[in-house]
Coordinates of C-alpha atoms in Angstrom, one line a residue:
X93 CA 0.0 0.0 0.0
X94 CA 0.7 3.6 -0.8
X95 CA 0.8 6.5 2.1
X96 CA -2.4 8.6 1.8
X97 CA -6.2 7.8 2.3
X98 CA -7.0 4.6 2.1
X99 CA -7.6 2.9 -1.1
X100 CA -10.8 2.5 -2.2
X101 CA -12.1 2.8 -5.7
X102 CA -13.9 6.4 -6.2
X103 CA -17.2 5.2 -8.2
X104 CA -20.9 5.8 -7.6
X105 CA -24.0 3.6 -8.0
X106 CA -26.3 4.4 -10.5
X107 CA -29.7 3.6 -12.0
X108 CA -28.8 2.4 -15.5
X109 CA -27.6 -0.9 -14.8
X110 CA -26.3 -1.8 -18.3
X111 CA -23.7 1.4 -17.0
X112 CA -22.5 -1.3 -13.9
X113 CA -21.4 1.1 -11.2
X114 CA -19.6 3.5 -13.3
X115 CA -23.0 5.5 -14.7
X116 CA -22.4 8.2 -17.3
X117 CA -24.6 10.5 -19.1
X118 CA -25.4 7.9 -22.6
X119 CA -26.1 10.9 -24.8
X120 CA -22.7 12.5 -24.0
X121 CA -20.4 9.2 -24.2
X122 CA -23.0 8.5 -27.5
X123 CA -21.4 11.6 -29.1
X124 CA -17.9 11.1 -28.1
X125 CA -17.3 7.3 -28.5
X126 CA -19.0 7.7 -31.9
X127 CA -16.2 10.9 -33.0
X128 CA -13.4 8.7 -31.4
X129 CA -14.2 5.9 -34.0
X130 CA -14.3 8.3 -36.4
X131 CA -11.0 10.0 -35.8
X132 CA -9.3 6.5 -35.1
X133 CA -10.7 5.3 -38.5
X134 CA -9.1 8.6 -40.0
X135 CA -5.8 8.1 -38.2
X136 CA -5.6 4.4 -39.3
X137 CA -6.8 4.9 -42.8
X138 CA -5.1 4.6 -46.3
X139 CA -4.9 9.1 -46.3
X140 CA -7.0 11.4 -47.9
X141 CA -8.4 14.2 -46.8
X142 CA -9.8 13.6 -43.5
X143 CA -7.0 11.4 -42.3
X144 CA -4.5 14.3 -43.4
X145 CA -6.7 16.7 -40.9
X146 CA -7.4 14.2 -38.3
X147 CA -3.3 13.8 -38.1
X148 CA -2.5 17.6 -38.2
X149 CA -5.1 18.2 -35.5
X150 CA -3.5 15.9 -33.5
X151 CA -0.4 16.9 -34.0
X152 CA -1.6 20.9 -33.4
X153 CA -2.8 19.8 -30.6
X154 CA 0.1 17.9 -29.3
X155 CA 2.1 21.8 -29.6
X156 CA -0.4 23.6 -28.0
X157 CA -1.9 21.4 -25.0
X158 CA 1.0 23.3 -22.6
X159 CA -0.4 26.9 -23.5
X160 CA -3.5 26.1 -23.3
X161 CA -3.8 24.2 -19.5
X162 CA -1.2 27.3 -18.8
X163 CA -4.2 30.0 -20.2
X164 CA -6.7 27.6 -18.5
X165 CA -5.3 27.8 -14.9
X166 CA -5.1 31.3 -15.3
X167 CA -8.6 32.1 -15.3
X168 CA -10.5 33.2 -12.3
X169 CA -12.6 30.4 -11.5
X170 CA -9.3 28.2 -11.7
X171 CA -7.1 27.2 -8.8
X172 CA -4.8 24.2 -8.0
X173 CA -4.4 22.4 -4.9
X174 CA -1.6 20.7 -3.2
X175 CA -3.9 17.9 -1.2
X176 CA -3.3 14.7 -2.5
X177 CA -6.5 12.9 -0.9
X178 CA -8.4 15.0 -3.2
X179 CA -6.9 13.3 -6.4
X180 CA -10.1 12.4 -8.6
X181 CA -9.4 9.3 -9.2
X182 CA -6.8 6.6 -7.0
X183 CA -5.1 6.3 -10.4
X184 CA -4.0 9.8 -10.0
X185 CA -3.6 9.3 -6.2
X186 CA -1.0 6.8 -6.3
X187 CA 0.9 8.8 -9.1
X188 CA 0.9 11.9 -6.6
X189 CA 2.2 9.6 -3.9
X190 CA 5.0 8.6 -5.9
X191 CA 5.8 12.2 -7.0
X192 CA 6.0 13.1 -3.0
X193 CA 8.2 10.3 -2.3
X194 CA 10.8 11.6 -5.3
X195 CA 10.5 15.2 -4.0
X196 CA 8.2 16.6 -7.5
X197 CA 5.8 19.1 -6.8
X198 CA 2.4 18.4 -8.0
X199 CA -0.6 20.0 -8.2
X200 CA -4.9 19.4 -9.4
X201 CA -6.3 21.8 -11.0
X202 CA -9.8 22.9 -9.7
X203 CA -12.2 24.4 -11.9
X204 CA -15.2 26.1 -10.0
X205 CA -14.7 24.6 -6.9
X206 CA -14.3 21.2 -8.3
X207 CA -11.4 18.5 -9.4
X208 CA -10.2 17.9 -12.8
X209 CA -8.0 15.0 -14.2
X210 CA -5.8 17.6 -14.7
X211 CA -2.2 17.9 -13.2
X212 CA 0.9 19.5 -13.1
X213 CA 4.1 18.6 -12.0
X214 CA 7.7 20.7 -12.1
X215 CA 10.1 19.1 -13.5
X216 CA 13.5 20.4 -14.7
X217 CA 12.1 23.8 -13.4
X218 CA 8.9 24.3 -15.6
X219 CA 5.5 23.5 -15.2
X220 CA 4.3 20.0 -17.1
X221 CA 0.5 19.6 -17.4
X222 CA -1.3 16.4 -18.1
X223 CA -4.0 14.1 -17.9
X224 CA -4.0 11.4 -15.2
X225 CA -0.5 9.7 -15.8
X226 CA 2.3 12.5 -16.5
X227 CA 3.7 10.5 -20.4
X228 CA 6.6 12.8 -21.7
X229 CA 5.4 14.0 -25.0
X230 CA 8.3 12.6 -26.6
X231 CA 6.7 9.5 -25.6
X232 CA 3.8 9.6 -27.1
X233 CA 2.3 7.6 -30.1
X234 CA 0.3 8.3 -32.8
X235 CA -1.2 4.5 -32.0
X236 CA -2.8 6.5 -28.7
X237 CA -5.2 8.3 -31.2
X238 CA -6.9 4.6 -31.9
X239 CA -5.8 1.7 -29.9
X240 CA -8.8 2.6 -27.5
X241 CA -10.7 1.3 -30.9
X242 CA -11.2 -2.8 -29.5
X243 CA -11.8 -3.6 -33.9
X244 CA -9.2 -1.5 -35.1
X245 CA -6.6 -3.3 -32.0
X246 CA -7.7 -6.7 -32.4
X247 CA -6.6 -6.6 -36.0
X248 CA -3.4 -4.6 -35.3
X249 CA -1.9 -7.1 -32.7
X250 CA -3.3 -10.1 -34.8
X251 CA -1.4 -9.5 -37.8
X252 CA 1.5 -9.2 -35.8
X253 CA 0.8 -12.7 -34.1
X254 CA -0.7 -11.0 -30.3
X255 CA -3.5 -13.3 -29.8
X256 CA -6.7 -11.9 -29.8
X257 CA -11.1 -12.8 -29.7
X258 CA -12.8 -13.3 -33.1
X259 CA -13.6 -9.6 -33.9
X260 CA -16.4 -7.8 -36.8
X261 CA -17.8 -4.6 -36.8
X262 CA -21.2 -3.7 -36.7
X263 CA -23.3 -0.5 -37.8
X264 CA -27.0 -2.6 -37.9
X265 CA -28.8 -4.9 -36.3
X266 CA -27.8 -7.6 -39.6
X267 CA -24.7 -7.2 -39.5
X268 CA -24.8 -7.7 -35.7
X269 CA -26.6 -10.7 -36.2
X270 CA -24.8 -12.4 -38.8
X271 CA -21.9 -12.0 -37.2
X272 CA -23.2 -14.0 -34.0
X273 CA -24.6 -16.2 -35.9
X274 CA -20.7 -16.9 -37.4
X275 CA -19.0 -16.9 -34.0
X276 CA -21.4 -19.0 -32.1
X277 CA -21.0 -17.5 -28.8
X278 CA -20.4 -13.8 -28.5
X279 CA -19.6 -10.9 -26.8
X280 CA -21.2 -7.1 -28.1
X281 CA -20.5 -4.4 -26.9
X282 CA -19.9 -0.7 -27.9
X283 CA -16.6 0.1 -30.0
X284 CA -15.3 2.6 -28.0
X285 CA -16.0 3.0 -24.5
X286 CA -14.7 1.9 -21.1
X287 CA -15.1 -0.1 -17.6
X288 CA -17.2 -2.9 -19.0
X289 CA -20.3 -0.4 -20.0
X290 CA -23.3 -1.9 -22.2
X291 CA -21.2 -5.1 -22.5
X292 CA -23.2 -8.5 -22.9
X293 CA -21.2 -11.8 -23.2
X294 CA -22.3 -15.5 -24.1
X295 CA -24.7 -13.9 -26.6
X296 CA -26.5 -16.8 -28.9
X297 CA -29.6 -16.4 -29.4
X298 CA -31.9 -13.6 -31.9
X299 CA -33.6 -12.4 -29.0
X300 CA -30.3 -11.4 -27.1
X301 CA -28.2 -10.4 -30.2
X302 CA -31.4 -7.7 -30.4
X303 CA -30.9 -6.9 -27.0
X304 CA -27.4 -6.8 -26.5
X305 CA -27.0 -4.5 -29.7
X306 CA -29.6 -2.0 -28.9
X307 CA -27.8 -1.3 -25.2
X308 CA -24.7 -0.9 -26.7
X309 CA -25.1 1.1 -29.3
X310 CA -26.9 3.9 -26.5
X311 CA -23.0 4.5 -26.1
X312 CA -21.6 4.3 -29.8
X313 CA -22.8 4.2 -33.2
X314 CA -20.7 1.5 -33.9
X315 CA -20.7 -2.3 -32.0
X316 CA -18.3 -4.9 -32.1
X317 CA -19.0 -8.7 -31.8
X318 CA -16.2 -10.4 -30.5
X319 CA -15.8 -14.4 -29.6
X320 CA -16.8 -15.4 -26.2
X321 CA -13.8 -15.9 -23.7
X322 CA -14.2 -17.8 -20.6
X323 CA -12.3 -17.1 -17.3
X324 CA -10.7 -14.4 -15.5
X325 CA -9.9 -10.9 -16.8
X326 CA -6.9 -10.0 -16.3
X327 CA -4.7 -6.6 -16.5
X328 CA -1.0 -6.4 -17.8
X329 CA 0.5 -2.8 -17.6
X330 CA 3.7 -2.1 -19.9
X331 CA 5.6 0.6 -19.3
X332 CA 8.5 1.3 -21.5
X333 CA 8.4 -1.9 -22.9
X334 CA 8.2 -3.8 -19.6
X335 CA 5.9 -5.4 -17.9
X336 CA 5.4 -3.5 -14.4
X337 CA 2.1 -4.8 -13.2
X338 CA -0.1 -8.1 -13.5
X339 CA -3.3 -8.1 -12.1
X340 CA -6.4 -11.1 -12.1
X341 CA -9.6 -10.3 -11.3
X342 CA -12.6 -13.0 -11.1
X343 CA -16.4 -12.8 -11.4
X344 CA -18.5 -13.3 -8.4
X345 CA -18.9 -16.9 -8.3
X346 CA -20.9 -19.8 -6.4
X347 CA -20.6 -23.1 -6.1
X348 CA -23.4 -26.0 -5.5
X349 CA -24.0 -28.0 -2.6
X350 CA -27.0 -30.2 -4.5
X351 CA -29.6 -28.8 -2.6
X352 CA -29.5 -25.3 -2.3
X353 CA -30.8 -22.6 -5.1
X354 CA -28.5 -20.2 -6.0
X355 CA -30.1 -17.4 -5.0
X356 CA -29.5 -19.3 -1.4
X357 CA -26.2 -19.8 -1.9
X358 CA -25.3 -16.1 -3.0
X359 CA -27.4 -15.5 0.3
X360 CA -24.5 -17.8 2.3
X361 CA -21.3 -16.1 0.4
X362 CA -22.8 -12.6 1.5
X363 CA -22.5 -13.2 4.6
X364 CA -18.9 -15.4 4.4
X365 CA -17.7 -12.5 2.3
X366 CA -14.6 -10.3 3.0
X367 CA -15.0 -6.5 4.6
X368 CA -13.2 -5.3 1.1
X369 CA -15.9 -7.4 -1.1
X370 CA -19.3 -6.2 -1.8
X371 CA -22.3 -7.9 -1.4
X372 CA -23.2 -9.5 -4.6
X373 CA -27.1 -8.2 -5.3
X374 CA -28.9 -10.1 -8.0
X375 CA -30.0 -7.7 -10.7
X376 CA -31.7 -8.1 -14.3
X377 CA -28.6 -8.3 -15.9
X378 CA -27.3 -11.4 -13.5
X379 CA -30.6 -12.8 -14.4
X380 CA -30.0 -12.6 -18.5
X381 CA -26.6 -13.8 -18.1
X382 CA -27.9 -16.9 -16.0
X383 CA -30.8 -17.6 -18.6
X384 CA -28.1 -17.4 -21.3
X385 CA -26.6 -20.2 -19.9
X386 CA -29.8 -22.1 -18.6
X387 CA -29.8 -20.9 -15.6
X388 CA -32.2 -19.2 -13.0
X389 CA -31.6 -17.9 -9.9
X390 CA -33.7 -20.5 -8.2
X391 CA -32.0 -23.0 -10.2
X392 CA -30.2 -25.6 -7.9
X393 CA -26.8 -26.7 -8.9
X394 CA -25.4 -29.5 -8.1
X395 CA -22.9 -30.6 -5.6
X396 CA -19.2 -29.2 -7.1
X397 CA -20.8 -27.1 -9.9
X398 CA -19.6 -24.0 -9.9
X399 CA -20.9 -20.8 -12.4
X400 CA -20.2 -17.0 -12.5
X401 CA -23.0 -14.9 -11.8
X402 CA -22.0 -12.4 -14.1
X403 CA -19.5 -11.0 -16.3
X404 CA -18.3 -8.3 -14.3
X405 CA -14.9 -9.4 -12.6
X406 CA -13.7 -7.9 -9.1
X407 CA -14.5 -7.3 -5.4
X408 CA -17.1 -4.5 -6.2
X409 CA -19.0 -6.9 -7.8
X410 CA -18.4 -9.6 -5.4
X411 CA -15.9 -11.4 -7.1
X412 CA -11.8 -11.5 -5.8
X413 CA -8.6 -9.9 -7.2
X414 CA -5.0 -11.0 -7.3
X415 CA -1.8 -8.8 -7.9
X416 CA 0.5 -11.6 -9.2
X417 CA 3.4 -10.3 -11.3
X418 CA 6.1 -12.0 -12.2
X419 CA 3.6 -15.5 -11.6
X420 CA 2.3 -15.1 -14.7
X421 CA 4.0 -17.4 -17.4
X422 CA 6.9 -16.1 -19.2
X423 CA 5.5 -16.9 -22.8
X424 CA 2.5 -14.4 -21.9
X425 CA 4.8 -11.8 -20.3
X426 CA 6.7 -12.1 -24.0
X427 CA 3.1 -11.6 -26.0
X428 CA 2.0 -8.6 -23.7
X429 CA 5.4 -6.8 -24.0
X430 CA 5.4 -7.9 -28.1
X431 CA 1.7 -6.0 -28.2
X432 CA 3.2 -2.6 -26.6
X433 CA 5.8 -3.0 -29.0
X434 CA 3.3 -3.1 -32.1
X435 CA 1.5 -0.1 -31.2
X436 CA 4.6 2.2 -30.3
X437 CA 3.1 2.9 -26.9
X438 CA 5.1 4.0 -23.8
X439 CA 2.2 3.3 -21.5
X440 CA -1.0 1.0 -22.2
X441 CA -2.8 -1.1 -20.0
X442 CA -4.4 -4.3 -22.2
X443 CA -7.1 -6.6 -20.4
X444 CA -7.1 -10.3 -21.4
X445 CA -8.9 -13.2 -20.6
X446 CA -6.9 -16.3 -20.1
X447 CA -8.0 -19.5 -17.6
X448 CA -4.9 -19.9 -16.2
X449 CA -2.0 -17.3 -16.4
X450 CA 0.4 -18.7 -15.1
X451 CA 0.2 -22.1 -17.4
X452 CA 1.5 -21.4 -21.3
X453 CA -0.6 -19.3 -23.2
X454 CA -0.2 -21.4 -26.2
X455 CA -2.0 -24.2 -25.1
X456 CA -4.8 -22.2 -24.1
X457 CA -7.7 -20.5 -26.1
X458 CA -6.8 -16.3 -24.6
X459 CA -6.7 -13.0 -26.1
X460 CA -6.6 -9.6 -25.7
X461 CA -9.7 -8.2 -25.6
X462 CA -9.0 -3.9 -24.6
X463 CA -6.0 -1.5 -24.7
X464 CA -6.2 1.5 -22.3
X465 CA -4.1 4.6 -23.2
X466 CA -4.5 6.2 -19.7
X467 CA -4.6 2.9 -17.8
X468 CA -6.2 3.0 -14.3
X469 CA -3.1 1.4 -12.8
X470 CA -4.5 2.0 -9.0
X471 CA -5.8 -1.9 -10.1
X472 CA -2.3 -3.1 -9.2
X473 CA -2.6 -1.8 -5.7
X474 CA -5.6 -2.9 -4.5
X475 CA -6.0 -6.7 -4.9
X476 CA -6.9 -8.6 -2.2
X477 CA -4.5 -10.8 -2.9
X478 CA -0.7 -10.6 -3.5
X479 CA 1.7 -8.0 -3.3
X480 CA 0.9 -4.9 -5.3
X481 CA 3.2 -3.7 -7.9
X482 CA 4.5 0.3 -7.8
X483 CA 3.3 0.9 -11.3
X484 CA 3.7 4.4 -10.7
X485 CA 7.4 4.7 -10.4
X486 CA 7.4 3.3 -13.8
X487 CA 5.8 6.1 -15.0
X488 CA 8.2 8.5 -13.7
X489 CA 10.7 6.7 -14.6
X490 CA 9.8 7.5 -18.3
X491 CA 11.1 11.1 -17.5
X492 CA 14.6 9.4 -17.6
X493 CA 14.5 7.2 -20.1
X494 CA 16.1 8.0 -22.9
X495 CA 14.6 10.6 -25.0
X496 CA 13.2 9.0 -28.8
X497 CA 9.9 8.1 -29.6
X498 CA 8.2 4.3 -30.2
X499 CA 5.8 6.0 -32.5
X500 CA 4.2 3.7 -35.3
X501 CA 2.7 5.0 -38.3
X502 CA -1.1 4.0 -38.4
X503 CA -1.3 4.0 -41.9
X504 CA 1.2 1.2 -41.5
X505 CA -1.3 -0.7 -39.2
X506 CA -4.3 -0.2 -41.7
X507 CA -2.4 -1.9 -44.4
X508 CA -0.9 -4.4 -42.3
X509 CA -4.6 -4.9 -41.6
X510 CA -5.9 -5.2 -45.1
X511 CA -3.1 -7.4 -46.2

């Protein structure tokens, strides 16, 4: 553990419960997640006129972010504070902590009263401003403009032999259903977007591909259908090429004792659980993922069957975490680093899904499923289980690293892809 507040995720319940407990506003991350596949379809693209703008806006950007956070914090109803418990996010927090321990003055910049995401840290006498994770511009990667894009990844890393799900892209309901209808078993899900929103997994049937591809196109225009993965999601965190942080996390999960429902025996593990866990509380979208698999929730299992309740993973959902780097096998260390490599990325958090990490991936069925640009790499440090991995000196560590870029060209990517 890190000095500070305790660490405790900083999320809020909400009442759309496709949203899981990270609710946002669907109209808002409709807009965005929809311009974010279209820039990252730009960047990635063959050229023309809108990838040449979508590049030089980028790069514009890239110049002028300094000046303008610098004009920003001037304003009146700006201010930036020096407490580190009022980080927005633990992902922030433990970045702060690290700073502190290395003597680096950092500040949050409040706007109106309230926290922002952005920071600022002095270093080599001036000012630096960023988002979240302080990545040295010289860092940076033109890959960061699309990787958050789970169709346009999945093909990148598998043409460069990263294993990844069965992935197609869908803009109607057809081409939704066709492609489940192809895969077997699927997962859907919006194209861009984050923390497991409007996902629904094990997907079969008409009835649920309709379902599953109306929520998630509330946050996206566009939907992916990926293969279905079973077992535990896990995060590996590259930085600089290395892998600095390993982290499992499982779905809540019961197991049958041939007589009892399993609404009973969720009833029994509530009250067995740990003080970190949360209780697990069976909603409608426990109950659709039981039904997709036959189940009901006063279905009785029998003795030694076990099933996952649901496809969210970790302790706020019931479920347990592990920190366990450096357990994980060496072959799957190799692939994660090899990914980072392909996109050119300094920083990048990918989530996987892989029975048994520490057993070769090759003889498994696994993949990479997401890349995060600005990974939330608190994850690390607050497992249950193991001992938690200082991600964030990593990142600082970046400020020392020699100064060239990894960038790749994602033009390169797109024709890698269309090979």
């Amino acid at each position: 553990m890190t000095e500070g507040a305790p660490h405790e995720y900083k999320e809020s319940s909400g009442t759309c419960e496709d949203c899981g407990n990270s609710p946002v506003n669907h109209f808002e991350h409709y807009v965005s997640n929809s311009l974010a596949v279209w820039t990252a379809d730009s960047l990635a693209g063959d050229g023309g006129i809108f990838a040449l703008i979508a590049r030089w806006t980028g790069s514009l950007f890239d110049h002028i972010e300094q000046s303008l956070l610098r004009g920003l914090s001037a304003m009146p109803f700006a201010r930036f504070s020096r407490e580190v418990a009022g980080a927005t996010t633990y992902r922030s927090q433990v970045i702060w902590e690290e700073a502190m321990r290395r003597g680096i003055d950092m500040e949050h910049l409040m706007l109106f009263g309230r926290g922002t995401e952005i920071y600022r840290a002095r270093l080599a006498g001036k000012w630096f401003y960023f988002q979240s994770l302080p990545i040295p511009h010289y860092k940076r990667s033109e890959s960061t403009g699309w990787l958050d894009d789970k169709y346009l990844l999945k093909n990148a890393l598998s043409r460069a032999g990263v294993p990844v799900p069965h992935v197609a892209s869908a803009r109607s309901l057809q081409e939704a259903l066709d492609a489940v209808g192809q895969m077997g078993s699927a997962v859907i899900k919006p194209r861009s977007g984050s923390r497991g929103r409007h996902t629904s997994v094990n997907v079969r049937e008409e009835a649920d591909t309709r379902k599953a591809y109306g929520s998630a196109r509330k946050l996206c225009r566009h939907v992916v259908v990926e293969e279905y993965l079973e077992g535990p999601v896990c995060r590996g965190t590259v930085v600089n090429g290395k892998l600095v942080g390993f982290f499992r996390a499982t779905p809540p999960t019961v197991e049958g004792d041939g007589t009892s429902s399993i609404r009973a025996l969720i009833e029994t593990r509530n009250a067995a659980r740990h003080e970190r866990v949360q209780d697990i509380v069976l909603t409608e979208e426990h109950r659709r993922f039981l039904a997709r698999k036959g189940l009901e929730d006063d279905t009785i299992l029998p003795a030694g069957d076990t099933t996952p309740l649901t496809h969210r993973t970790g302790r706020l959902f019931g479920g347990a975490t592990r920190e366990m780097l450096g357990a994980e096998h060496p072959k799957l260390r190799g692939y994660l680093e090899r990914a980072a490599s392909v996109l050119g990325v300094s920083v990048v958090g990918f989530d996987l899904i892989i029975g048994d990490p520490e057993s070769d991936p090759d003889t498994q069925r696994w993949g990479i499923i997401e890349a995060n640009s600005l990974p939330y790499i608190d994850l690390h440090y607050l497992a249950l289980e193991g001992v938690p991995s200082n991600v964030a000196a990593s990142v600082w560590d970046l400020w020392s690293a020699p100064m060239h870029s990894q960038s790749v060209d994602a033009r390169g990517v797109r024709a890698t892809m269309s090979a």
